[in-house]
PDB file of C-alpha atoms in Angstrom:
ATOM      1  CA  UNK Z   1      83.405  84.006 160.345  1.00 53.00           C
ATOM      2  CA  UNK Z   2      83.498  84.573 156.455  1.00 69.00           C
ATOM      3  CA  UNK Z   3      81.147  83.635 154.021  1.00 80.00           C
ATOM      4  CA  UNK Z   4      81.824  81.346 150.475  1.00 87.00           C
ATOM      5  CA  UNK Z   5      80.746  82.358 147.083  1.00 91.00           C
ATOM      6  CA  UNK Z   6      80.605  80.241 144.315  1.00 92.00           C
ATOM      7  CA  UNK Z   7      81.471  81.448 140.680  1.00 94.00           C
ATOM      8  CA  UNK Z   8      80.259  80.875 137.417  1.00 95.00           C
ATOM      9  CA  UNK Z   9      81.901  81.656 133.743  1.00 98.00           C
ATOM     10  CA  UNK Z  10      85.534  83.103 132.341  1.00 98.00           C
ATOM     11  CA  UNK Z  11      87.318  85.411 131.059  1.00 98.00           C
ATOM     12  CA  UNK Z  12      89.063  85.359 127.283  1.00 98.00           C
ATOM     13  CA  UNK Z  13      92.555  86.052 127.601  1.00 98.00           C
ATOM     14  CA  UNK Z  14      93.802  86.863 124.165  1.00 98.00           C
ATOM     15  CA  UNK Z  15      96.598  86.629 122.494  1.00 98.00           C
ATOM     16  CA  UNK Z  16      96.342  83.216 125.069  1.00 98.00           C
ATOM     17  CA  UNK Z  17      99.039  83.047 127.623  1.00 97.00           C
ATOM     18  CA  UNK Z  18     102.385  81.515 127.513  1.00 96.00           C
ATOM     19  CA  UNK Z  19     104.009  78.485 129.352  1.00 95.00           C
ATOM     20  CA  UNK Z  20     105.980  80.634 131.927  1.00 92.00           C
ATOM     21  CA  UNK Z  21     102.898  83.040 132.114  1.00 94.00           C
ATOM     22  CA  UNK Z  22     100.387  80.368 132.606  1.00 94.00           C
ATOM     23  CA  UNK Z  23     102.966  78.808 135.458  1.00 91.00           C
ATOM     24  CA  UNK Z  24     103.603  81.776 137.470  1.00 90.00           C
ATOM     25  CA  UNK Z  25      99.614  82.733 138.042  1.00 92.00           C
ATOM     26  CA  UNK Z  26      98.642  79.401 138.626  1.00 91.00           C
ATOM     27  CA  UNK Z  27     101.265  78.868 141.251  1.00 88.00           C
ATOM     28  CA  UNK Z  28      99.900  81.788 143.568  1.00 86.00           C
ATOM     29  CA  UNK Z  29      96.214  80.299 143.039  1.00 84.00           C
ATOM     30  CA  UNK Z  30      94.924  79.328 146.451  1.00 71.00           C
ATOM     31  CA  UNK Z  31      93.156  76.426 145.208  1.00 47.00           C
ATOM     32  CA  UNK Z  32      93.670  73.301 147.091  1.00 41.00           C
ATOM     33  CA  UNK Z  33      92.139  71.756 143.753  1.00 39.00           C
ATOM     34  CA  UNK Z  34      95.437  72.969 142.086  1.00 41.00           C
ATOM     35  CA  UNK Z  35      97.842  71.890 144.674  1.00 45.00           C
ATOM     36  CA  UNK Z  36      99.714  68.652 144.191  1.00 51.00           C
ATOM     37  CA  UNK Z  37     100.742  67.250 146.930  1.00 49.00           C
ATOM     38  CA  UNK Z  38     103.376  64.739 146.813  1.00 53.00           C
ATOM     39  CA  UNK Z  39     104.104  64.388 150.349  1.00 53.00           C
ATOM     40  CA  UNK Z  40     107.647  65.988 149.920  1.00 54.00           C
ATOM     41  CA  UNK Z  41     109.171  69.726 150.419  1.00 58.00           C
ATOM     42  CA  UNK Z  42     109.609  71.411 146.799  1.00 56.00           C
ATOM     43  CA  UNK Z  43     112.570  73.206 146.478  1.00 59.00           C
ATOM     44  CA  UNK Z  44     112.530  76.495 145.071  1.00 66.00           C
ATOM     45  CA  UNK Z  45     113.506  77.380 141.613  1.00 74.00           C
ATOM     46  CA  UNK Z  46     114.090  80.681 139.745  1.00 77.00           C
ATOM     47  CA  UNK Z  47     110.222  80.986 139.248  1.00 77.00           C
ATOM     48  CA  UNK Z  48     109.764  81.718 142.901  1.00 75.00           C
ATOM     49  CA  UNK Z  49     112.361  84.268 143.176  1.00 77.00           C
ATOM     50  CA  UNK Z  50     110.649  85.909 140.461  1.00 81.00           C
ATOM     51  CA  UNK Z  51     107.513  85.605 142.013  1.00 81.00           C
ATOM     52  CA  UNK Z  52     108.612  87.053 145.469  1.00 79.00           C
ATOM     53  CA  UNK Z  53     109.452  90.161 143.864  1.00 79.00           C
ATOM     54  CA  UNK Z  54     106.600  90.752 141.761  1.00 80.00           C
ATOM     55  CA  UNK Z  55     103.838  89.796 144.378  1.00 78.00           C
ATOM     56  CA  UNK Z  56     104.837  92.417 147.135  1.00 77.00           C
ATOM     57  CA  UNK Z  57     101.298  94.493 147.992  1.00 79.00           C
ATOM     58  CA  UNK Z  58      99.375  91.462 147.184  1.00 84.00           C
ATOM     59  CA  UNK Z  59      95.261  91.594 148.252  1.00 86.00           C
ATOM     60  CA  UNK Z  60      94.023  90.595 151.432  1.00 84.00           C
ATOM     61  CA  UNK Z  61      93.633  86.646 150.926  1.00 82.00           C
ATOM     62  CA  UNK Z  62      94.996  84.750 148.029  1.00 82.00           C
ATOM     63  CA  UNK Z  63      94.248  84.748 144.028  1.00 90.00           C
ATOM     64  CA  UNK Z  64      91.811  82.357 143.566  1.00 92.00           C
ATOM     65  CA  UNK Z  65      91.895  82.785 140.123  1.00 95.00           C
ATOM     66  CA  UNK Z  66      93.211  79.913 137.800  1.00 95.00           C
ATOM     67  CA  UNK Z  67      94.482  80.029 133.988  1.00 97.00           C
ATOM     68  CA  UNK Z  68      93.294  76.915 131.637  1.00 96.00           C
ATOM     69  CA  UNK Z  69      95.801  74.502 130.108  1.00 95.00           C
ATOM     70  CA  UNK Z  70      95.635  76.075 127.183  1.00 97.00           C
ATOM     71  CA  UNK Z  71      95.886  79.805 128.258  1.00 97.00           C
ATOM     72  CA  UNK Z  72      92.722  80.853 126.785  1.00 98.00           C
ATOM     73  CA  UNK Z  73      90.522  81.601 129.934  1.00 97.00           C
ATOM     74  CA  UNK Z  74      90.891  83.007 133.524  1.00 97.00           C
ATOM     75  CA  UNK Z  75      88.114  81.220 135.579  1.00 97.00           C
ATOM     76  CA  UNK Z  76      87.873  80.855 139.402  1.00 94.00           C
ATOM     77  CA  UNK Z  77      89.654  77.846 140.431  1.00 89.00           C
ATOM     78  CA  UNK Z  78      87.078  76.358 142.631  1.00 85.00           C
ATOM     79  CA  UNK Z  79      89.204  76.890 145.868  1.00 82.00           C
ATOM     80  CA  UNK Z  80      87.616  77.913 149.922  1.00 78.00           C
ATOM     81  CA  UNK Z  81      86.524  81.778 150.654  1.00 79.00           C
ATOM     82  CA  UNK Z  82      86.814  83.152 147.458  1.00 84.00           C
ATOM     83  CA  UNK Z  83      86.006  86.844 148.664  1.00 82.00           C
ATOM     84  CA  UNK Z  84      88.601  88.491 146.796  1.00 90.00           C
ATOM     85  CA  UNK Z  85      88.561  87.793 143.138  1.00 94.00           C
ATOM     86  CA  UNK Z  86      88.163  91.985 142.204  1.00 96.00           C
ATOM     87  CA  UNK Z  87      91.403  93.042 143.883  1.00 95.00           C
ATOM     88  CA  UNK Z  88      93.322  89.469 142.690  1.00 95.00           C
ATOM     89  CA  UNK Z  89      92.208  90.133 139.407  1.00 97.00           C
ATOM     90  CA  UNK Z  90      93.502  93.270 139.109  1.00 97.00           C
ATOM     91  CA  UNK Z  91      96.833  92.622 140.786  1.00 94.00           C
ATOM     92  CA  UNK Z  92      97.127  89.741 138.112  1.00 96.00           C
ATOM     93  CA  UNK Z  93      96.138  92.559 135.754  1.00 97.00           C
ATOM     94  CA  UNK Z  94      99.097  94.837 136.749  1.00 95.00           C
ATOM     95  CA  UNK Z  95     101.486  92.629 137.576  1.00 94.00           C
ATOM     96  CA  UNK Z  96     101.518  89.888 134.440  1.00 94.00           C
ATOM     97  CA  UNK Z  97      98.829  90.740 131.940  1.00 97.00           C
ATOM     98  CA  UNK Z  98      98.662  94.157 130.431  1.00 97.00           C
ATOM     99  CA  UNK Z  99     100.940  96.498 128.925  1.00 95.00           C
ATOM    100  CA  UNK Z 100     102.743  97.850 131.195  1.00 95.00           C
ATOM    101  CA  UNK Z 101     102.615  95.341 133.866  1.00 95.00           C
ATOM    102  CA  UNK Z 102     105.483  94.717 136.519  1.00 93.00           C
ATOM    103  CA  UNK Z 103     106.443  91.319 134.977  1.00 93.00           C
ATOM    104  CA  UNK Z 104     107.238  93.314 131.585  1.00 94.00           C
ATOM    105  CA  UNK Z 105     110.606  92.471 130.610  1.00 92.00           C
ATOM    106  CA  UNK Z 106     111.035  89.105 132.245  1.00 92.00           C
ATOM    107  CA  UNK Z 107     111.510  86.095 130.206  1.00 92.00           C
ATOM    108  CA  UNK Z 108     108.410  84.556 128.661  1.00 92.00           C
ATOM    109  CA  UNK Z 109     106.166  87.427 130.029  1.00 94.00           C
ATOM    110  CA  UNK Z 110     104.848  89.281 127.160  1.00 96.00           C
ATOM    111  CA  UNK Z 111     102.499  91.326 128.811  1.00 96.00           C
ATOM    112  CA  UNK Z 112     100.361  92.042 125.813  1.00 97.00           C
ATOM    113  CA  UNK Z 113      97.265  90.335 126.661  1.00 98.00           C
ATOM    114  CA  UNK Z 114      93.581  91.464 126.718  1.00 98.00           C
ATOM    115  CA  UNK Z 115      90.700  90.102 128.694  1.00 98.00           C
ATOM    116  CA  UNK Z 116      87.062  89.710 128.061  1.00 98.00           C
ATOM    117  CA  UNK Z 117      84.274  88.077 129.401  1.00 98.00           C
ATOM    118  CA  UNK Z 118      81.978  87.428 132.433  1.00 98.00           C
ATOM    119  CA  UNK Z 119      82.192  85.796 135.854  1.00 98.00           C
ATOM    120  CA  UNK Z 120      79.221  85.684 137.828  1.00 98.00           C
ATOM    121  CA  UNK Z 121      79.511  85.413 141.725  1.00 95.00           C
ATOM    122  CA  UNK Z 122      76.978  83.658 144.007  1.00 94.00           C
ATOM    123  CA  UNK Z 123      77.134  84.657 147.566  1.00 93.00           C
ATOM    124  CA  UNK Z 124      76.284  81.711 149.988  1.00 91.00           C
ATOM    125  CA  UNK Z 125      75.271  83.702 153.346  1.00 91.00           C
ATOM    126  CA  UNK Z 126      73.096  86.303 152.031  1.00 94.00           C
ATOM    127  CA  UNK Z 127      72.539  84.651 148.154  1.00 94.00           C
ATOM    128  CA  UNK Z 128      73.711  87.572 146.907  1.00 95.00           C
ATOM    129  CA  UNK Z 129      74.172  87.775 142.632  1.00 96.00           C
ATOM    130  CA  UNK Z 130      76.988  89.949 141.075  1.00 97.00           C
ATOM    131  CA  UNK Z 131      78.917  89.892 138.002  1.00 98.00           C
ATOM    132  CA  UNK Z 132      82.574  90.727 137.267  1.00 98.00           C
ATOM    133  CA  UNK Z 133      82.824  91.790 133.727  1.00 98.00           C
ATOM    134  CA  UNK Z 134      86.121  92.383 131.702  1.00 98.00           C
ATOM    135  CA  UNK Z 135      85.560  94.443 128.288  1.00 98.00           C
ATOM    136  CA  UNK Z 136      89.047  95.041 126.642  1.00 98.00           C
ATOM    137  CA  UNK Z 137      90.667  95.015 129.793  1.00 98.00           C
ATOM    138  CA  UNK Z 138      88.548  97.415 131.742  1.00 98.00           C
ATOM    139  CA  UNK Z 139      86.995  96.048 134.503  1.00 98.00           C
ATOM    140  CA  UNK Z 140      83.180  96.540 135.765  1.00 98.00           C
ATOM    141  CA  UNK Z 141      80.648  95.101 138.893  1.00 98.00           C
ATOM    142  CA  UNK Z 142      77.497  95.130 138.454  1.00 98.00           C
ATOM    143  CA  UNK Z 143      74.932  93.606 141.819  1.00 97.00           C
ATOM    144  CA  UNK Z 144      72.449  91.843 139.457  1.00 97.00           C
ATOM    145  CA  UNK Z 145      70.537  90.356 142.661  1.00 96.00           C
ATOM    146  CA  UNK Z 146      70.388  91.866 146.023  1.00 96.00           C
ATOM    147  CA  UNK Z 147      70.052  88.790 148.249  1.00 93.00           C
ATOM    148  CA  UNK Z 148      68.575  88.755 151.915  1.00 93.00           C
ATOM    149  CA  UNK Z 149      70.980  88.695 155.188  1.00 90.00           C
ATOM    150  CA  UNK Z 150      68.168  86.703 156.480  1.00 91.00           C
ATOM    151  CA  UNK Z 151      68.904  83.678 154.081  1.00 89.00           C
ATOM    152  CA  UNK Z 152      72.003  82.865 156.128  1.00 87.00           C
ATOM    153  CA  UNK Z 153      69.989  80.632 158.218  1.00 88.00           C
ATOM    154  CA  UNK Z 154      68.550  78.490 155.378  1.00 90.00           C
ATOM    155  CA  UNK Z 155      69.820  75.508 154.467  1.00 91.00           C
ATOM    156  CA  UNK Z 156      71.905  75.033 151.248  1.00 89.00           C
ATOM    157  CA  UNK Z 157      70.694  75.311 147.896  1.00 91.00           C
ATOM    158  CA  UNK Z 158      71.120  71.917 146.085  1.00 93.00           C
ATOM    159  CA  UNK Z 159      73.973  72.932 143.656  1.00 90.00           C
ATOM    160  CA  UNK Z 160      75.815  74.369 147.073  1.00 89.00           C
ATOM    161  CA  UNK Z 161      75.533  70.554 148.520  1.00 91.00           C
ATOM    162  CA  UNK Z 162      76.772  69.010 145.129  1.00 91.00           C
ATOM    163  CA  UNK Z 163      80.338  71.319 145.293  1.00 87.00           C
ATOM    164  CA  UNK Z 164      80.710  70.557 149.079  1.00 88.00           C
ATOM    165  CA  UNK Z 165      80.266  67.259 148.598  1.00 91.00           C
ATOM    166  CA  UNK Z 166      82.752  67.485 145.556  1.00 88.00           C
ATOM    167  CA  UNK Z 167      85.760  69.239 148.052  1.00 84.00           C
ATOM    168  CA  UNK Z 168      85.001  66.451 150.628  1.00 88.00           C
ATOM    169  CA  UNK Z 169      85.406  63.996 148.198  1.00 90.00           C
ATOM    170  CA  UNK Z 170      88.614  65.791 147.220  1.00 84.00           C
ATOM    171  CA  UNK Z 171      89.867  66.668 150.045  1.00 84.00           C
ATOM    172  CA  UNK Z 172      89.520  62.607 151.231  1.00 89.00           C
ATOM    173  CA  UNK Z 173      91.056  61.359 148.344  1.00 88.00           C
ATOM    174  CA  UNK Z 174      93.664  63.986 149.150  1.00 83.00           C
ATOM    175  CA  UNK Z 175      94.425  62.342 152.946  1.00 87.00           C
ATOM    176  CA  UNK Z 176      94.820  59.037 151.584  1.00 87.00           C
ATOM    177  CA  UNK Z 177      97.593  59.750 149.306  1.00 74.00           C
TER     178      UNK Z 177
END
C-alpha cells in the first residue's frame, strides 16, 4: 500500500511557457482534476506522436505536476499518490524546459526557461515535512520535519479531510456526467 502527500506552493517558470509547451506537460499530468472526460475516445493528433517519443524512460508513476493557464507556475496538480514529483520534475526539466532539453528543436518548444521557487510536501502516513526548491534551475530537498511512522494510525488532520472530501465531491460530479 502507498502513502499520499499533499503539496503546497510553485515554481516560477520564466520566460512563462508557450501554448504548445503548456499543452504537452499538462497532457502527461496524472491528475484526474485535469482530465476531461467527455465520455468519447480522443483520437490522437500530432501532439501525441511527439509526446511518445520524448517521454521514453519516464519515472516510476506519472507527472503529477501541472502548468497554470498562463504559463507562469509549475504547481502540483492536486492528483492521487503523488510520490514522485523529484524524478517528474526533472524529466520535465530535461525533456521540455531547459537548454538543452530533448524537445529542443520542435515547434513551439523553446526550451529556454528557468525555474524558481518552493513546493513544500506533506506526507500523510508518517506526517513527514520536506521542501522541493528550484533556484535558477538547480534543484534541492531539504527534510524540514522528520515525522513519526507511528502517526500512520491517527486519524486525519482536518485540512487532509477537507481535500478528500474535495476529490469525492469531484470524483461524484465526475460519474454523473
Amino acid at each position: 500500500m502507498g502513502y499520499q502527500t499533499d503539496f503546497i506552493g510553485y515554481l516560477q517558470i520564466d520566460p512563462p511557457l508557450g501554448p504548445r509547451e503548456r499543452s504537452l506537460i499538462n497532457r502527461i499530468s496524472g491528475s484526474l482534476f485535469l482530465q476531461e472526460s467527455s465520455g468519447a475516445l480522443r483520437v490522437a493528433d500530432k501532439d501525441d506522436e511527439v509526446l511518445r517519443e520524448l517521454v521514453t524512460g519516464t519515472p516510476r508513476g506519472w507527472s503529477n505536476w501541472a502548468v497554470c493557464s498562463q504559463g507562469c507556475c509549475l504547481s502540483y496538480d492536486g492528483g492521487d499518490k503523488a510520490n514522485h514529483m523529484v524524478p517528474w520534475l526533472k524529466f520535465l526539466m530535461a525533456t521540455f524546459l531547459v537548454a538543452g532539453a530533448a524537445a529542443e528543436g520542435i515547434d513551439g518548444m523553446t526550451c529556454d526557461h528557468v525555474l524558481n521557487g518552493m513546493v513544500v510536501g506533506s506526507r500523510r502516513d508518517t506526517r513527514e515535512l520536506y521542501s522541493i526548491t528550484a533556484r535558477d534551475n538547480e534543484i534541492e530537498v531539504e527534510l524540514l520535519w522528520a515525522g513519526n511512522p507511528q502517526w500512520s494510525d491517527y486519524p486525519r488532520l482536518a485540512y487532509q479531510t477537507e481535500i478528500d472530501s474535495f476529490r469525492s465531491w469531484v470524483a461524484d460530479r465526475k460519474a454523473r456526467g
